[in-house]
Coordinates of C-alpha atoms and ligand atoms in Angstrom, one line a residue:
M17 CA -28.4 20.8 -20.7
V18 CA -25.9 19.6 -18.2
G19 CA -26.0 21.0 -14.7
I20 CA -24.8 20.4 -11.2
Y21 CA -27.4 19.9 -8.4
E22 CA -26.8 20.0 -4.7
L23 CA -28.8 18.1 -2.0
K24 CA -28.1 19.7 1.3
K25 CA -29.2 18.9 4.9
G26 CA -27.3 20.7 7.7
D27 CA -23.6 20.3 6.8
F28 CA -24.2 17.1 4.8
S29 CA -24.0 17.9 1.1
V30 CA -24.3 15.7 -2.0
K31 CA -23.7 17.0 -5.5
V32 CA -25.0 15.2 -8.6
T33 CA -24.9 15.9 -12.3
N34 CA -27.3 14.7 -15.0
W35 CA -24.2 13.8 -17.1
G36 CA -24.3 10.0 -16.5
A37 CA -26.5 10.5 -13.3
T38 CA -23.1 10.9 -11.6
I39 CA -22.4 11.7 -7.9
I40 CA -19.6 14.3 -8.0
S41 CA -19.2 15.1 -4.3
V42 CA -20.3 13.9 -0.8
I43 CA -19.3 16.2 2.0
V44 CA -19.5 14.8 5.6
P45 CA -17.9 15.8 8.9
D46 CA -15.2 13.7 10.6
A47 CA -15.0 12.8 14.3
R48 CA -13.8 16.4 15.1
G49 CA -16.5 18.1 12.9
N50 CA -14.1 18.9 10.0
L51 CA -15.8 18.6 6.6
D52 CA -14.2 16.7 3.7
D53 CA -15.4 15.6 0.3
I54 CA -15.1 11.8 0.5
V55 CA -15.8 10.7 -3.2
L56 CA -13.3 10.9 -6.0
G57 CA -14.2 13.0 -9.0
Y58 CA -13.3 15.8 -11.4
D59 CA -13.7 19.6 -11.5
G60 CA -16.6 20.5 -13.7
I61 CA -18.2 18.1 -16.2
G62 CA -15.6 18.0 -19.1
P63 CA -13.3 15.4 -17.6
Y64 CA -16.2 13.0 -17.1
I65 CA -16.8 12.7 -20.8
N66 CA -13.6 10.7 -21.7
D67 CA -13.2 9.2 -18.2
T68 CA -12.4 5.5 -18.0
T69 CA -12.6 5.2 -14.1
Y70 CA -16.5 5.6 -13.9
F71 CA -16.0 8.0 -11.0
G72 CA -19.5 8.4 -9.3
A73 CA -21.3 7.1 -12.4
L74 CA -24.6 5.4 -12.7
V75 CA -23.6 2.4 -14.8
G76 CA -26.0 0.5 -17.2
R77 CA -27.8 -1.0 -19.1
V78 CA -25.8 -3.9 -17.7
A79 CA -23.0 -3.1 -15.3
N80 CA -20.0 -5.3 -15.1
R81 CA -18.8 -7.7 -17.8
I82 CA -20.8 -9.7 -20.4
S83 CA -18.6 -12.5 -21.9
G84 CA -18.0 -12.4 -25.6
S85 CA -20.3 -9.3 -25.9
R86 CA -23.2 -11.6 -26.6
F87 CA -26.2 -13.3 -25.1
T88 CA -29.5 -15.0 -26.2
I89 CA -33.0 -14.4 -24.9
N90 CA -35.6 -16.9 -25.9
G91 CA -33.7 -17.9 -29.0
T92 CA -32.9 -14.4 -30.2
A93 CA -29.2 -13.7 -30.2
Y94 CA -27.9 -10.2 -29.4
R95 CA -24.4 -8.7 -30.0
L96 CA -23.1 -5.9 -27.9
Y97 CA -20.4 -3.3 -28.3
P98 CA -17.1 -5.0 -27.1
N99 CA -15.1 -2.5 -25.0
D100 CA -13.1 -4.8 -22.7
G101 CA -11.2 -7.1 -25.1
R102 CA -13.8 -9.5 -26.5
N103 CA -16.1 -8.6 -23.6
S104 CA -18.5 -5.8 -23.0
I105 CA -18.3 -3.8 -19.8
H106 CA -20.6 -1.3 -18.1
G107 CA -23.1 -1.0 -20.9
G108 CA -20.6 -0.5 -23.7
H109 CA -18.8 2.4 -25.3
R110 CA -21.6 4.8 -24.5
G111 CA -23.5 3.3 -21.6
F112 CA -25.8 5.1 -19.2
S113 CA -22.8 6.8 -17.5
K114 CA -21.8 8.5 -20.8
V115 CA -25.2 10.2 -21.7
I116 CA -27.2 13.2 -20.6
W117 CA -30.1 12.3 -18.3
T118 CA -33.2 14.5 -18.0
V119 CA -33.9 16.2 -14.6
K120 CA -37.4 15.1 -13.9
E121 CA -37.7 16.6 -10.4
K122 CA -35.5 18.5 -8.0
V123 CA -37.0 19.1 -4.6
D124 CA -35.4 21.0 -1.7
G125 CA -36.6 21.1 1.9
E126 CA -36.1 18.8 4.8
Y127 CA -35.4 15.7 2.7
P128 CA -34.1 17.0 -0.6
Y129 CA -34.0 14.8 -3.6
I130 CA -33.5 14.7 -7.4
T131 CA -35.0 12.3 -9.9
L132 CA -33.2 11.8 -13.2
C133 CA -34.6 9.8 -16.1
L134 CA -33.3 8.3 -19.3
H135 CA -35.0 6.7 -22.3
S136 CA -32.6 4.0 -23.6
F137 CA -33.6 3.1 -27.2
D138 CA -34.0 -0.3 -28.8
G139 CA -30.6 -1.5 -30.1
E140 CA -28.6 1.0 -28.0
Q141 CA -25.1 -0.5 -27.6
G142 CA -26.8 -3.7 -28.9
F143 CA -29.3 -4.2 -26.1
P144 CA -32.9 -5.2 -26.9
G145 CA -35.9 -3.0 -26.6
D146 CA -36.7 0.5 -25.4
L147 CA -36.2 1.0 -21.7
D148 CA -37.3 3.8 -19.4
V149 CA -34.8 4.3 -16.5
F150 CA -35.2 6.4 -13.3
V151 CA -32.8 7.2 -10.5
T152 CA -33.6 9.2 -7.4
Y153 CA -30.8 10.5 -5.1
R154 CA -32.4 11.5 -1.7
V155 CA -31.1 12.7 1.6
E156 CA -33.6 10.7 3.6
A157 CA -32.2 11.4 7.1
N158 CA -29.3 13.2 8.6
Y159 CA -26.1 12.0 6.9
T160 CA -28.1 9.4 5.0
L161 CA -28.1 9.2 1.2
S162 CA -30.5 6.8 -0.6
V163 CA -30.3 5.8 -4.3
S164 CA -33.4 4.4 -5.8
M165 CA -33.2 2.9 -9.4
Q166 CA -36.1 1.7 -11.6
A167 CA -36.2 0.4 -15.1
M168 CA -39.1 -0.6 -17.3
P169 CA -38.8 -2.4 -20.6
L170 CA -41.3 -1.1 -23.1
N171 CA -41.4 -3.7 -25.9
K172 CA -38.7 -6.5 -25.5
P173 CA -37.3 -8.5 -22.6
T174 CA -33.8 -7.2 -21.7
P175 CA -31.1 -7.8 -19.1
V176 CA -30.9 -4.9 -16.6
N177 CA -28.2 -4.5 -14.0
L178 CA -27.6 -1.0 -12.8
A179 CA -24.8 0.0 -10.4
Q180 CA -23.6 3.1 -8.6
H181 CA -19.9 3.4 -9.1
S182 CA -18.7 6.0 -6.6
Y183 CA -15.1 5.7 -5.2
W184 CA -15.0 6.4 -1.5
N185 CA -12.1 7.5 0.6
L186 CA -13.4 8.2 4.1
N187 CA -10.3 10.3 4.9
G188 CA -11.2 12.7 2.1
H189 CA -10.7 12.3 -1.7
N190 CA -7.4 14.1 -1.6
S191 CA -6.1 12.1 1.4
T192 CA -2.5 11.1 1.5
T193 CA -3.7 7.8 3.0
T194 CA -5.1 5.1 0.8
I195 CA -8.1 2.8 1.4
L196 CA -5.8 -0.1 2.1
S197 CA -5.9 1.2 5.8
H198 CA -9.7 1.3 5.8
I199 CA -11.4 -1.4 7.9
I200 CA -14.1 -3.2 6.0
Q201 CA -16.8 -5.7 6.8
I202 CA -18.7 -7.4 3.9
F203 CA -21.7 -9.6 4.9
A204 CA -20.9 -12.4 2.4
S205 CA -19.4 -15.8 2.8
H206 CA -19.1 -16.6 -1.0
I207 CA -17.8 -15.0 -4.1
T208 CA -18.2 -15.6 -7.8
P209 CA -14.6 -16.5 -8.9
V210 CA -13.5 -15.3 -12.3
D211 CA -11.2 -16.4 -15.1
E212 CA -8.2 -14.4 -16.5
T213 CA -10.6 -12.1 -18.4
L214 CA -12.6 -11.4 -15.2
I215 CA -15.6 -13.4 -16.4
P216 CA -17.2 -15.6 -13.7
T217 CA -16.5 -19.3 -14.0
G218 CA -20.0 -20.0 -12.7
E219 CA -18.8 -21.3 -9.4
I220 CA -20.1 -19.9 -6.1
A221 CA -17.1 -20.4 -3.9
P222 CA -16.8 -20.3 -0.1
I223 CA -14.3 -17.8 1.2
T224 CA -14.3 -18.4 4.9
N225 CA -10.8 -17.9 6.4
T226 CA -9.4 -16.9 3.0
S227 CA -8.0 -13.4 2.2
F228 CA -11.5 -12.6 0.7
D229 CA -13.2 -13.1 4.0
F230 CA -14.5 -9.8 5.5
L231 CA -17.3 -11.3 7.6
Q232 CA -15.4 -9.9 10.6
P233 CA -14.0 -6.3 10.1
K234 CA -10.5 -6.3 8.8
P235 CA -8.1 -3.8 7.1
V236 CA -8.3 -4.0 3.3
T237 CA -4.5 -4.4 2.9
R238 CA -4.5 -5.5 -0.8
G239 CA -6.3 -5.0 -4.1
Y240 CA -9.7 -6.6 -4.9
D241 CA -12.1 -6.7 -7.8
I242 CA -14.6 -9.4 -7.2
N243 CA -18.4 -10.0 -6.8
Y244 CA -19.4 -11.0 -3.3
V245 CA -22.6 -13.1 -2.9
L246 CA -24.4 -11.4 0.0
D247 CA -25.8 -13.7 2.7
S248 CA -27.3 -11.1 5.1
V249 CA -31.0 -11.4 5.7
I250 CA -33.5 -9.2 3.9
D251 CA -35.3 -7.0 6.5
A252 CA -39.0 -5.8 6.5
K253 CA -38.1 -2.9 4.2
G254 CA -36.6 -5.4 1.7
M255 CA -33.0 -4.3 2.5
R256 CA -30.0 -6.2 3.6
K257 CA -26.8 -5.0 5.2
V258 CA -24.0 -5.1 2.6
S259 CA -20.9 -3.5 4.2
V260 CA -19.5 -1.3 6.9
V261 CA -16.4 0.7 6.2
E262 CA -14.4 2.5 8.9
D263 CA -11.4 4.9 8.7
D264 CA -9.5 5.2 12.0
I265 CA -7.8 8.4 11.0
S266 CA -10.9 10.6 10.3
G267 CA -13.2 8.4 12.5
R268 CA -15.7 8.3 9.6
V269 CA -17.9 5.2 9.2
M270 CA -20.0 4.3 6.1
E271 CA -22.7 1.7 6.3
L272 CA -24.2 0.4 3.0
W273 CA -27.6 -1.3 2.7
S274 CA -29.2 -2.6 -0.5
N275 CA -31.8 -5.0 -1.9
Q276 CA -29.4 -6.6 -4.4
A277 CA -27.9 -10.1 -4.3
G278 CA -24.3 -9.1 -4.9
V279 CA -21.7 -6.4 -4.4
Q280 CA -18.7 -5.8 -6.5
F281 CA -15.8 -4.8 -4.2
Y282 CA -13.2 -2.9 -6.2
T283 CA -10.2 -1.1 -4.6
G284 CA -9.4 1.4 -7.3
S285 CA -6.1 -0.4 -8.1
F286 CA -5.3 1.5 -11.3
L287 CA -5.8 5.2 -10.4
E288 CA -2.1 6.3 -10.4
G289 CA -1.8 9.8 -11.9
V290 CA -5.5 10.5 -12.4
K291 CA -6.0 14.2 -12.0
G292 CA -9.0 14.9 -9.8
K293 CA -10.9 17.7 -8.1
N294 CA -9.1 20.8 -6.6
G295 CA -5.7 19.8 -7.9
A296 CA -5.8 16.4 -6.3
V297 CA -3.8 13.7 -8.1
Y298 CA -5.1 10.2 -7.2
G299 CA -2.9 7.2 -6.7
N300 CA -3.6 3.5 -6.7
Y301 CA -6.0 2.5 -3.9
G302 CA -7.1 6.1 -3.7
G303 CA -10.8 5.1 -3.3
L304 CA -12.9 2.0 -3.0
C305 CA -16.1 1.0 -4.8
L306 CA -19.0 -1.1 -3.3
E307 CA -21.2 -1.6 -6.4
T308 CA -24.3 -3.5 -5.3
Q309 CA -25.8 -5.3 -8.3
G310 CA -26.7 -8.7 -9.6
F311 CA -24.0 -11.2 -10.5
P312 CA -21.6 -10.4 -13.3
D313 CA -22.4 -12.0 -16.7
A314 CA -25.7 -13.4 -15.3
V315 CA -27.3 -13.3 -18.7
N316 CA -24.8 -16.0 -19.8
H317 CA -25.1 -18.1 -16.6
A318 CA -28.4 -19.9 -16.1
E319 CA -27.1 -20.9 -12.5
F320 CA -27.0 -17.2 -11.4
P321 CA -30.1 -15.2 -10.4
D322 CA -31.9 -14.0 -13.6
Q323 CA -31.4 -10.4 -14.7
V324 CA -33.8 -10.4 -17.6
V325 CA -36.7 -8.0 -17.1
R326 CA -39.8 -8.6 -19.1
V327 CA -42.3 -6.1 -20.5
G328 CA -44.7 -5.3 -17.7
E329 CA -42.1 -6.0 -15.0
V330 CA -40.1 -3.3 -13.2
Y331 CA -36.4 -3.6 -12.2
E332 CA -35.9 -2.1 -8.8
H333 CA -32.6 -1.5 -7.1
Y334 CA -32.3 0.4 -3.7
M335 CA -29.2 1.5 -1.8
V336 CA -28.8 3.4 1.4
Y337 CA -25.5 4.9 2.6
K338 CA -25.4 5.9 6.3
F339 CA -22.5 8.1 7.4
S340 CA -21.5 8.5 11.1
V341 CA -18.3 8.9 13.2
K342 CA -16.9 6.8 15.9
Ligands
NAG700 C1 -12.4 13.4 -25.5 O1 -11.6 12.6 -26.5 C2 -11.8 13.1 -27.8 C3 -11.0 12.1 -28.7 O2 -9.7 11.9 -28.2 C4 -11.3 14.5 -28.0 O3 -11.5 15.0 -29.3 C5 -12.1 15.4 -27.0 O4 -11.6 16.7 -27.0 C6 -12.1 14.8 -25.6 N1 -13.0 15.6 -24.8 C7 -12.8 16.1 -23.6 C8 -13.8 16.9 -22.9 O5 -11.7 16.0 -23.1
NAG701 C1 -39.9 -16.8 -23.6 O1 -41.0 -17.3 -24.3 C2 -41.9 -18.0 -23.4 C3 -43.0 -18.6 -24.3 O2 -43.5 -17.6 -25.2 C4 -42.5 -17.0 -22.4 O3 -43.4 -17.6 -21.6 C5 -41.3 -16.4 -21.6 O4 -41.8 -15.4 -20.7 C6 -40.3 -15.8 -22.6 N1 -39.2 -15.4 -21.8 C7 -38.7 -14.1 -21.9 C8 -37.5 -13.8 -21.1 O5 -39.3 -13.3 -22.5
NAG702 C1 -30.8 15.8 12.5 O1 -30.0 17.0 12.6 C2 -30.6 18.1 13.2 C3 -29.7 19.3 13.1 O2 -28.4 19.0 13.6 C4 -31.0 17.8 14.7 O3 -31.7 18.8 15.2 C5 -31.9 16.5 14.7 O4 -32.1 16.1 16.0 C6 -31.2 15.4 13.9 N1 -32.1 14.3 13.8 C7 -31.8 13.0 14.2 C8 -32.9 12.0 14.0 O5 -30.8 12.7 14.7
NAG703 C1 -11.9 -20.7 10.2 O1 -11.0 -20.4 11.2 C2 -11.4 -20.6 12.6 C3 -10.3 -20.2 13.5 O2 -9.1 -20.7 13.2 C4 -11.9 -22.1 12.8 O3 -12.4 -22.2 14.1 C5 -12.9 -22.4 11.7 O4 -13.3 -23.8 11.9 C6 -12.5 -22.1 10.3 N1 -13.6 -22.3 9.4 C7 -13.5 -22.9 8.3 C8 -14.8 -23.0 7.5 O5 -12.4 -23.3 7.8
NAG704 C1 -4.0 17.6 -2.1 O1 -3.0 16.8 -1.6 C2 -1.7 17.3 -2.0 C3 -0.7 16.3 -1.4 O2 -0.9 16.1 0.0 C4 -1.4 18.7 -1.5 O3 -0.2 19.2 -2.0 C5 -2.6 19.6 -2.1 O4 -2.4 20.9 -1.6 C6 -3.9 19.1 -1.7 N1 -5.0 19.9 -2.4 C7 -6.0 20.4 -1.8 C8 -7.0 21.2 -2.6 O5 -6.1 20.2 -0.6

C-alpha cells in the first residue's frame, strides 16, 4: 500500500511517501514567518510513477551514471539495464525510486521519524546479490531534517550509491524566481570532469577561480550538473559541511551536512513545462539538487573511492538539512 506520511514539529512539516521513499513536501517559514513548500513535486502519487525528473526520490541501487551499463567485480562481469543512451542512470528503468518501500516504523512525538525498508533482489536491474536497504527521515531538531540510509548485501558484493534527489527552491516550489538567484556555497575545490555522455574522465580537476568555484558564496547564475569532490573536514559526528544555500527574497537559508565524499550539484536545467503541485508549472532552473553521494561511475574507476560493499559490511550514508532565516 502506498501512503503519505507527515513528520511535523511546530510549523515545520515534511511529507514522505513510501513510493520510492520520496520526499513530497517540506514546509518552512520565511524571514517574515510565512510558510511555503520549498521542494518541487506532484499532487498525489500517480505522477511520480512515470516521472523522469526524480523529484524528491531516494535513488539507488547506484545513483548517477554507470558507463556502458556494465562493471566487473572480482572477475565476474555484470550488465545493467541501459536507460541513458548506452549508460545506466539512477539504478536503471525501475530503480529504488520506482518501487514501493515497506513502512517499518512511523513514530510521532518530539522528534518524529519514519523508517522505510526495501529488499532488492539478486539480479534486479542487473545488480548482483540480495540487498536490504533502510532509510530514516527524522525531524531531529527544530527546522532540521536528517536522512539516514543503510544497505547490507546478503550474499554477493555489490556497488551501492544511494542519493536523495529533492529539488529545492527556497522561495517556494511555485516561486516566479528561479534558483539562478540563489546564493550557494559548496565546500569543494575540485570536481570530477565528464565527457559528452556525462561519464567522468577519471580526472580530479581543481576549480579555484573558475565558474565552478563556490568556496565563497556566489549566485548560481547558470546551469550545472557535476560532481564536486568535498574537501571540508569530517567532524566528531562523522559529518562534513557540504553546502549553504541562501535566498535573499524569502530570507531562507538551507545548510547541508553529510558523511559522503561527493555532491552532485544539479540546477534543474530541463524542467520547462513540468506540471507540479497545486497547479504550479515549473520552468528551467525551478529547483536545485544537492545529491550527496560517492563519485559517479566509481565502479569503473579504480582511482575513485570504492563503492563496492561486501557481505558483512554496511553501507551508511547520512545527511542533515538545517533550515533557518537571515
Ligand atoms: C505511465 O505510462 C504508461 C505507458 O505510457 C501508461 O500506460 C500509464 O497510464 C502511465 N501511468 C500514469 C500513472 O500516468
Ligand atoms: C575478491 O576476492 C578476494 C579473494 O577471494 C577477496 O579477498 C576480496 O574481498 C574479493 N573482493 C570483493 C569485492 O569481494
Ligand atoms: C524549538 O522550538 C520550540 C517551539 O517554538 C521552542 O520552544 C524551543 O526553544 C526551540 N528549541 C530550540 C533548541 O531552539
Ligand atoms: C584566485 O584568484 C585570487 C584573486 O584574484 C588570487 O589571489 C589567487 O592566487 C587565485 N588562485 C588560483 C589558484 O589561481
Ligand atoms: C503558482 O504560480 C502561478 C504563476 O505565478 C500562479 O498563477 C498560481 O496561482 C500559483 N499557484 C498557487 C497554488 O499558488
